[in-house]
Tab-separated table of C-alpha atoms in Angstrom:
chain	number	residue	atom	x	y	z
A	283	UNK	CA	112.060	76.373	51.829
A	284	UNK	CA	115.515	75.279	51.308
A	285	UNK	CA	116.286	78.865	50.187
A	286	UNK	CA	114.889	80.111	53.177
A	287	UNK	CA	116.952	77.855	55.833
A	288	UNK	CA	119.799	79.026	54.377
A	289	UNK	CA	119.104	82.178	54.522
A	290	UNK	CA	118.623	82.163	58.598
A	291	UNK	CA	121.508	80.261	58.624
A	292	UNK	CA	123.723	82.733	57.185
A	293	UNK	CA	122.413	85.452	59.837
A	294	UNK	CA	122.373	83.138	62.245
A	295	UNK	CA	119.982	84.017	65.733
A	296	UNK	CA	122.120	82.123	68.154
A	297	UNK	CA	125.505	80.567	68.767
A	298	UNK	CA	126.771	77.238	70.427
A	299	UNK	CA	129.409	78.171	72.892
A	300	UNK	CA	131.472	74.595	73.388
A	301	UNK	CA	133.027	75.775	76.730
A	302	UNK	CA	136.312	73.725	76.298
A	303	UNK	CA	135.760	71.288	73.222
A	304	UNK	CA	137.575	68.109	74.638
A	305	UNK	CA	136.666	68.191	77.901
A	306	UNK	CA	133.166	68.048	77.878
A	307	UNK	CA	133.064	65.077	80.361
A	308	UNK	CA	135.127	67.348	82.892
A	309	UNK	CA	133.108	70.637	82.706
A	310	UNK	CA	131.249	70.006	85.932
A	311	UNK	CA	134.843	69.938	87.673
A	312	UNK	CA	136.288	72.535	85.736
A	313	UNK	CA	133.844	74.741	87.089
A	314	UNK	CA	134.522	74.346	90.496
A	315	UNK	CA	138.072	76.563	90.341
A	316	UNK	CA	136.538	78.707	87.797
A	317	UNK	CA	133.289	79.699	90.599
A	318	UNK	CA	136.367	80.144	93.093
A	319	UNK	CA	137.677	82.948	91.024
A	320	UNK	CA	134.686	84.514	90.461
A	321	UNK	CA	133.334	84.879	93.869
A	322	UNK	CA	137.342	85.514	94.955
A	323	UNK	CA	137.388	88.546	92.257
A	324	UNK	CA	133.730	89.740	93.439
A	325	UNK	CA	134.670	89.562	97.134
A	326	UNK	CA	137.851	91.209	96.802
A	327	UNK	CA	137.289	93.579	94.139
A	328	UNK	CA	133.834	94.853	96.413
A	329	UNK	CA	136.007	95.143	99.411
A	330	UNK	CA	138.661	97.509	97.503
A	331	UNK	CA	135.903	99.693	97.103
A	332	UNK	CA	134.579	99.611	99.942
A	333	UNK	CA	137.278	100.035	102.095
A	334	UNK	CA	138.398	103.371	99.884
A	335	UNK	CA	134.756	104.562	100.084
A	336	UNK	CA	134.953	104.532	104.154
A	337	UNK	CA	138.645	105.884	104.773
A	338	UNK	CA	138.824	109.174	104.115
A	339	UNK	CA	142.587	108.867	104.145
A	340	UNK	CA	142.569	106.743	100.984
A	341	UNK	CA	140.798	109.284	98.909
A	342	UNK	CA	143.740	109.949	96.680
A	343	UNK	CA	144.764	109.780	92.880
A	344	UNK	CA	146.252	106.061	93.615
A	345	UNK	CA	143.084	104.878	95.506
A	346	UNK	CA	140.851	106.350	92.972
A	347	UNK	CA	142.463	104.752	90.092
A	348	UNK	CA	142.659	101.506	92.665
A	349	UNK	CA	138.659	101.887	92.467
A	350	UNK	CA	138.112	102.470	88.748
A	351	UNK	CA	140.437	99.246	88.037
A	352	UNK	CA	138.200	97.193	90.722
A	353	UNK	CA	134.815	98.336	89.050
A	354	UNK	CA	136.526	97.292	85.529
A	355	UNK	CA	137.612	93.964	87.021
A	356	UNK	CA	133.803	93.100	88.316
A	357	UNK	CA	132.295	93.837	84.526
A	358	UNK	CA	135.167	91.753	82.993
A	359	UNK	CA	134.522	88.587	85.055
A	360	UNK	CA	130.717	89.349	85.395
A	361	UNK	CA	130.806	89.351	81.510
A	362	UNK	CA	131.824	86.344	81.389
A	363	UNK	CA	131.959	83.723	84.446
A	364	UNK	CA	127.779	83.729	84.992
A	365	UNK	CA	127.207	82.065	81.201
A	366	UNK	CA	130.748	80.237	81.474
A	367	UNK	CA	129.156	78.455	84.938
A	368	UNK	CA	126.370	77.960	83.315
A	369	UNK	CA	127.544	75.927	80.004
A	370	UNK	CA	129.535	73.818	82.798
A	371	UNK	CA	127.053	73.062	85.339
A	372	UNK	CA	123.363	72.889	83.096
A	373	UNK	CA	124.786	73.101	79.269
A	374	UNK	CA	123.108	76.146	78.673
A	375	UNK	CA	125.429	76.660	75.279
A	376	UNK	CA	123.265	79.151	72.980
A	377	UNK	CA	124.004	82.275	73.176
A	378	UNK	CA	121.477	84.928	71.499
A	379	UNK	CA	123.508	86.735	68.778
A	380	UNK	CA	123.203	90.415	69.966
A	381	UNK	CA	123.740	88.642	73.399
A	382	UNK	CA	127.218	87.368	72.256
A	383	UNK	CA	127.746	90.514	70.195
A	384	UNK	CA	126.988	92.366	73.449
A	385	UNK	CA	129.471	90.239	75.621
A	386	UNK	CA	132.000	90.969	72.894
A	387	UNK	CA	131.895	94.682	74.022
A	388	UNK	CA	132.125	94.078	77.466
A	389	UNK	CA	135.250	91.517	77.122
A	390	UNK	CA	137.433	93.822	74.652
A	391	UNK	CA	136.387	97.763	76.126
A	392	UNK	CA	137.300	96.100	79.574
A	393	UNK	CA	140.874	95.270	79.019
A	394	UNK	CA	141.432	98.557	77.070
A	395	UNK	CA	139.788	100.203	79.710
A	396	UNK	CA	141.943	98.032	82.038
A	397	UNK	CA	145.285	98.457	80.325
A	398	UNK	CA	143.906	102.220	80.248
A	399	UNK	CA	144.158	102.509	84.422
A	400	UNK	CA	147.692	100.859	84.700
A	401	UNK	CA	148.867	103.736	82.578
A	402	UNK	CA	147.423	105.888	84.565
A	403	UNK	CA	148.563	104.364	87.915
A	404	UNK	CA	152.209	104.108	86.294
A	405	UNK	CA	151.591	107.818	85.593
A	406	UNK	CA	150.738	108.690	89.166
A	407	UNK	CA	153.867	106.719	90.176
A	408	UNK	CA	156.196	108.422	88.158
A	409	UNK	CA	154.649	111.848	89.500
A	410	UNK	CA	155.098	110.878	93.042
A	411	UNK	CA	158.533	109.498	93.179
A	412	UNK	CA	159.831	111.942	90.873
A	413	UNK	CA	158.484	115.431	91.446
A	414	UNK	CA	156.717	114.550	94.118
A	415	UNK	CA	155.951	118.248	95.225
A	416	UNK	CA	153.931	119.526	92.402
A	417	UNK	CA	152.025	115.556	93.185
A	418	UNK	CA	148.977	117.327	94.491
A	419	UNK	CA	149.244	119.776	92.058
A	420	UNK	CA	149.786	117.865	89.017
A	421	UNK	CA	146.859	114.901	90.168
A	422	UNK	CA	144.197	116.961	91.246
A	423	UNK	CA	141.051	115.525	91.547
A	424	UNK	CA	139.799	116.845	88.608
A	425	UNK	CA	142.658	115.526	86.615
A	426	UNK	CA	141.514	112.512	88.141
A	427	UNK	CA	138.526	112.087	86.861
A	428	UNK	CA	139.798	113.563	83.033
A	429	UNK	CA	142.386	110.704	82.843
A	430	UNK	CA	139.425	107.916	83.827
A	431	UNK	CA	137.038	109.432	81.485
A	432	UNK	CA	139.439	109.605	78.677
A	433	UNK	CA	140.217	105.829	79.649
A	434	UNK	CA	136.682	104.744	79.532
A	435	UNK	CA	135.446	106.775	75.998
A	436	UNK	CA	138.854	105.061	74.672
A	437	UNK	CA	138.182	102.374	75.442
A	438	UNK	CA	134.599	102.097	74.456
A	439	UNK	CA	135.300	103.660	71.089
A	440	UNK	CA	138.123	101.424	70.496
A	441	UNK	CA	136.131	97.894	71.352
A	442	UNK	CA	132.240	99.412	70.000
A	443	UNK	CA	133.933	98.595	65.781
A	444	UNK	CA	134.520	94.887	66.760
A	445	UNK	CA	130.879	93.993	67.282
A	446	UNK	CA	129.703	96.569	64.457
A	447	UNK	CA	132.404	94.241	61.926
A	448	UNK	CA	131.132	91.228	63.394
A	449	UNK	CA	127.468	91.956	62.987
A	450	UNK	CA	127.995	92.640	59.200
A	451	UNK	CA	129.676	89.175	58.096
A	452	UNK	CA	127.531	86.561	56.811
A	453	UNK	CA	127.803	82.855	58.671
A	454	UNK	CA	127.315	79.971	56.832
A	455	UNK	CA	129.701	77.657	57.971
A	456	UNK	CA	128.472	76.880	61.589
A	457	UNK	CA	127.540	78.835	64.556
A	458	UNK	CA	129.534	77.242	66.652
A	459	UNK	CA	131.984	78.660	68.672
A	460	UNK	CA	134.603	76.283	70.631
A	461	UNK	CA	135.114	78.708	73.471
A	462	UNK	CA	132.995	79.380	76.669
A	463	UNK	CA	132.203	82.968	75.920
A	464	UNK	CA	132.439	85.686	72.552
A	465	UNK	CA	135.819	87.430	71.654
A	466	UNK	CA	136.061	89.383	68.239
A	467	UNK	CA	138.333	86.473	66.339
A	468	UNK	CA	136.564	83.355	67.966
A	469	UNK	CA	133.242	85.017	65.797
A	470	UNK	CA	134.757	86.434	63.019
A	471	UNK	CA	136.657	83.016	62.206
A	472	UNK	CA	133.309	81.473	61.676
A	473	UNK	CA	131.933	83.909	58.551
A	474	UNK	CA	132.266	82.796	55.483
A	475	UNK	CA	133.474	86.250	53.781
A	476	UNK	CA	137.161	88.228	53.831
A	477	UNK	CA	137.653	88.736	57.364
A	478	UNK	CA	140.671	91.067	56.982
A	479	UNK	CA	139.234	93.896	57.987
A	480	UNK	CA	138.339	92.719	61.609
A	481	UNK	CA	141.745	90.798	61.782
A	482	UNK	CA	143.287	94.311	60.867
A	483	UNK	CA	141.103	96.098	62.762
A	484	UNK	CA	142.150	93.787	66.067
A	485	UNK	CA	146.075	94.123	65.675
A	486	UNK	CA	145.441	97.723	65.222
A	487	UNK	CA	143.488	97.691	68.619
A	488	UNK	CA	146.426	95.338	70.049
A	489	UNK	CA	148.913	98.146	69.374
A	490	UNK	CA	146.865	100.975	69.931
A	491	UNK	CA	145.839	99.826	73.524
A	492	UNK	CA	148.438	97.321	75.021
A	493	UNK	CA	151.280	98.286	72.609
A	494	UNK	CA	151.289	101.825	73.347
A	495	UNK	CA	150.595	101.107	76.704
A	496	UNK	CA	152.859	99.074	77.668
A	497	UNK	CA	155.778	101.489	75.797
A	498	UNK	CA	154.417	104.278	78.526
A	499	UNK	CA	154.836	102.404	81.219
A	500	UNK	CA	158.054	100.810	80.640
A	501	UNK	CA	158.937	104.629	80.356
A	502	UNK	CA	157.773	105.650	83.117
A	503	UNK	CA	159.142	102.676	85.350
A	504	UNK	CA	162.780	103.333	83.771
A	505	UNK	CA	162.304	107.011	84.738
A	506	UNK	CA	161.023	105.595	88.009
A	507	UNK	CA	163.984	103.217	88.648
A	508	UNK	CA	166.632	106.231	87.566
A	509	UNK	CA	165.148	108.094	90.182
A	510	UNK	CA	165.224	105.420	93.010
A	511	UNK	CA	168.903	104.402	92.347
A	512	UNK	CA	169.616	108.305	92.909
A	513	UNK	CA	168.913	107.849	96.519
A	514	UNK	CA	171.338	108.072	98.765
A	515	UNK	CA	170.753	104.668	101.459
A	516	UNK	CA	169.417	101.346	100.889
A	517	UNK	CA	166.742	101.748	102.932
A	518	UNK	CA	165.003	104.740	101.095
A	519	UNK	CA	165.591	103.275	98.150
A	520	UNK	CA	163.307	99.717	99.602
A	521	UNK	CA	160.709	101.938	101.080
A	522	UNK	CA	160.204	103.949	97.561
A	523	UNK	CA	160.157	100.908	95.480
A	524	UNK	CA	157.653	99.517	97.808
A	525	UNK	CA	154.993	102.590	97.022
A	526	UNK	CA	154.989	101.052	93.457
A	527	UNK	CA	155.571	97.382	93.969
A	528	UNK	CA	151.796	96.386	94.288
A	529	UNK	CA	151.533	98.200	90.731
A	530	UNK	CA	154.080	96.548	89.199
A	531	UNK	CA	152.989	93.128	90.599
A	532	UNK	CA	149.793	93.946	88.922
A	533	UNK	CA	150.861	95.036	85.698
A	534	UNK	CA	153.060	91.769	85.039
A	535	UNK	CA	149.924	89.481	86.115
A	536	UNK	CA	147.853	91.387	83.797
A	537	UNK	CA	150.330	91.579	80.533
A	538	UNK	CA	152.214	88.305	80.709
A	539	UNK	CA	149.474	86.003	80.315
A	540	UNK	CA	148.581	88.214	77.575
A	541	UNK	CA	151.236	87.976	75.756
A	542	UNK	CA	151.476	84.238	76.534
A	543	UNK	CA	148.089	83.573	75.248
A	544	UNK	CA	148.856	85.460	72.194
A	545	UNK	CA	151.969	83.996	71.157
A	546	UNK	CA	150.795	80.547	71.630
A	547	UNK	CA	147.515	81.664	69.391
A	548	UNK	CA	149.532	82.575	66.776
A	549	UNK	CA	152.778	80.146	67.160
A	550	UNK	CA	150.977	77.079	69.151
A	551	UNK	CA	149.479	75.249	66.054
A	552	UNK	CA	150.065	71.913	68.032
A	553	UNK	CA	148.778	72.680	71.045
A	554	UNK	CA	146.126	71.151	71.933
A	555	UNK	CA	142.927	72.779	71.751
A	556	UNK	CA	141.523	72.849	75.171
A	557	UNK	CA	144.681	73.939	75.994
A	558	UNK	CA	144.120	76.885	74.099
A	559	UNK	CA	140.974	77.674	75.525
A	560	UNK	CA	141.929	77.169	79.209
A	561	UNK	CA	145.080	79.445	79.017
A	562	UNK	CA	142.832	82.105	77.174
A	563	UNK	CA	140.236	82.222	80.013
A	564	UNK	CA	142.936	82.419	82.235
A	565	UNK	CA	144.390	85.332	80.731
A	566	UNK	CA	141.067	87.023	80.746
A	567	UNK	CA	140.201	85.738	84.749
A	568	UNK	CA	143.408	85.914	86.786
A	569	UNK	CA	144.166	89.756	86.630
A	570	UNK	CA	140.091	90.333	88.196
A	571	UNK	CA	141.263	87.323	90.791
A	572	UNK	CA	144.851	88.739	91.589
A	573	UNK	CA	144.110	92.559	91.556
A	574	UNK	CA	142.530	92.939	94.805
A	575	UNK	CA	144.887	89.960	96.596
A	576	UNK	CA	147.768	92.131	95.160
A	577	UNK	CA	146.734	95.401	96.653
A	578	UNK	CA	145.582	93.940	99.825
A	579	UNK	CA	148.640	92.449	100.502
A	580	UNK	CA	151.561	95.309	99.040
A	581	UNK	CA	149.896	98.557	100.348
A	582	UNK	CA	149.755	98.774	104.204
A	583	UNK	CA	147.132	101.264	104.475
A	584	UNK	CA	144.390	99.133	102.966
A	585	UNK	CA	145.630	96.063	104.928
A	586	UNK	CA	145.395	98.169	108.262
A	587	UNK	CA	141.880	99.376	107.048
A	588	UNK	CA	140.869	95.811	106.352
A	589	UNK	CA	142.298	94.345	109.841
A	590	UNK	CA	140.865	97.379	111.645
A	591	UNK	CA	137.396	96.265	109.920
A	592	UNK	CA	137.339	92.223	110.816
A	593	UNK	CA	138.466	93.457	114.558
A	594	UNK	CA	135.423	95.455	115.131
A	595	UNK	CA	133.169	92.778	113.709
A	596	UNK	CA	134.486	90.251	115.784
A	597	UNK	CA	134.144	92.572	119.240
């Protein structure tokens, strides 16, 4: 019998998701700003699309890519915020283990795919500031929808080992988890085995996707900022920058708490452990939050299409 226990226990059917070990006493308030961003993210994020699907002057490369980011956005914080609420408000903590394996997915092939589109959009920036004749030629529609299928499969392929390595380990320390939801190293930390593969296998990921990423777009942005500083008055110079300054907004939202959150896993052993936890949900729920405020606010054509649409309702 004893044989048997330990047995399930070391392929364990469910884990205990903690939400944020410390503050237990405080979930029910914690919740409150977390619920915000969610139904801020869903709201805007729905709207973006939307308002591109009814303006037929928004169908372009930027808009498109605009969409694809808002659709990745809602399956991030969808993945996540509806169990998250849940552990706060009724306690719900067990998770099914294919369930958390599944989430897992979801969590890691969104920000690749996320990371994916900023490339992209700093791609269709660089284009259109700096040959921006051959634009239509170069971003057709087709190329369009090359560049987001190559950024979803990547994506996908890139996340689908990190579930497959986790599924393999045997657990039988605890299957508890002292996060709110399943990422690859809050799992893999609990197996009792050599986890350097999957540790491996996630810096490889983290240079792969944001690494490589990021090198294209600083790239393209210094390519970007040559070309600017070429022009001849002030004024075109403000009015160029501006095309791109929503992106650029969005790409420092999305990487700096990244790279926060990761330095202070790795170099924050005396930071508190809540602490932790809070800036790494942050990280994952701000950039779904911000996304649609930032591109709302920056490009005028969207905030025209938007005014234009609260107008009529309220004649």
């Amino acid at each position: 019998m004893a044989d048997s226990d330990a047995n399930n226990f070391t392929n364990p059917s469910t884990f205990i998701l903690l939400g944020i070990p410390g503050l237990e006493m405080d979930h029910v308030w914690i919740a409150i700003p977390f619920c915000v961003m969610y139904i801020i993210a869903l709201l805007g994020n729905i709207t973006i699309l939307f308002i591109v699907k009814r303006e037929p002057s928004l169908h372009k490369p930027m808009y498109y890519f605009l969409c694809m980011l808002a659709v990745t956005d809602l399956v991030l914080c969808t993945s996540i915020l509806p169990k998250t609420l849940a552990i706060f408000w009724f306690n719900s903590r067990e998770i099914d283990f294919s369930a958390c394996l599944t989430q897992m997915f979801f969590i890691h092939c969104s920000l690749a795919i996320e990371s994916g589109i900023f490339t992209a959009m700093a791609l269709d920036c660089y284009v259109a500031i700096c040959d921006p004749l051959r634009h239509s030629t170069i971003l057709t529609n087709d190329m369009v929808a090359k560049i987001g299928l190559a950024v979803v499969l990547r994506g996908a392929v890139l996340a689908l080992p990190c579930p497959l390595l986790a599924a393999q380990w045997p657990y039988c320390r605890t299957n508890v988890i002292p996060e709110p939801y399943c990422t690859h190293i809050a799992v893999v930390k609990l197996a009792c085995a050599d986890i350097r593969v999957s540790s491996y296998y996630g810096l490889f990921v983290l240079f792969c996707v944001n690494g490589l990423d990021v090198i294209f777009i600083v790239v393209s942005y210094t390519q970007i900022l040559r070309a600017i500083f070429r022009l001849p008055t002030k004024d075109a110079r403000l009015k160029t920058f501006g095309t791109c300054s929503s992106h650029l907004c969005a790409i420092l939202a999305f990487y700096i708490p990244g790279l926060f959150a990761s330095l202070m896993h790795r170099f924050g052993q005396n930071v508190a452990l809540h602490f932790h936890v809070l800036i790494s949900g942050l990280d994952l729920l701000m950039p779904p939050m911000l996304n649609p405020i930032i591109y709302g606010v920056r490009i005028k054509q969207i905030r025209g299409r938007l005014f234009r649409l609260f107008t009529q309702k309220l004649n």
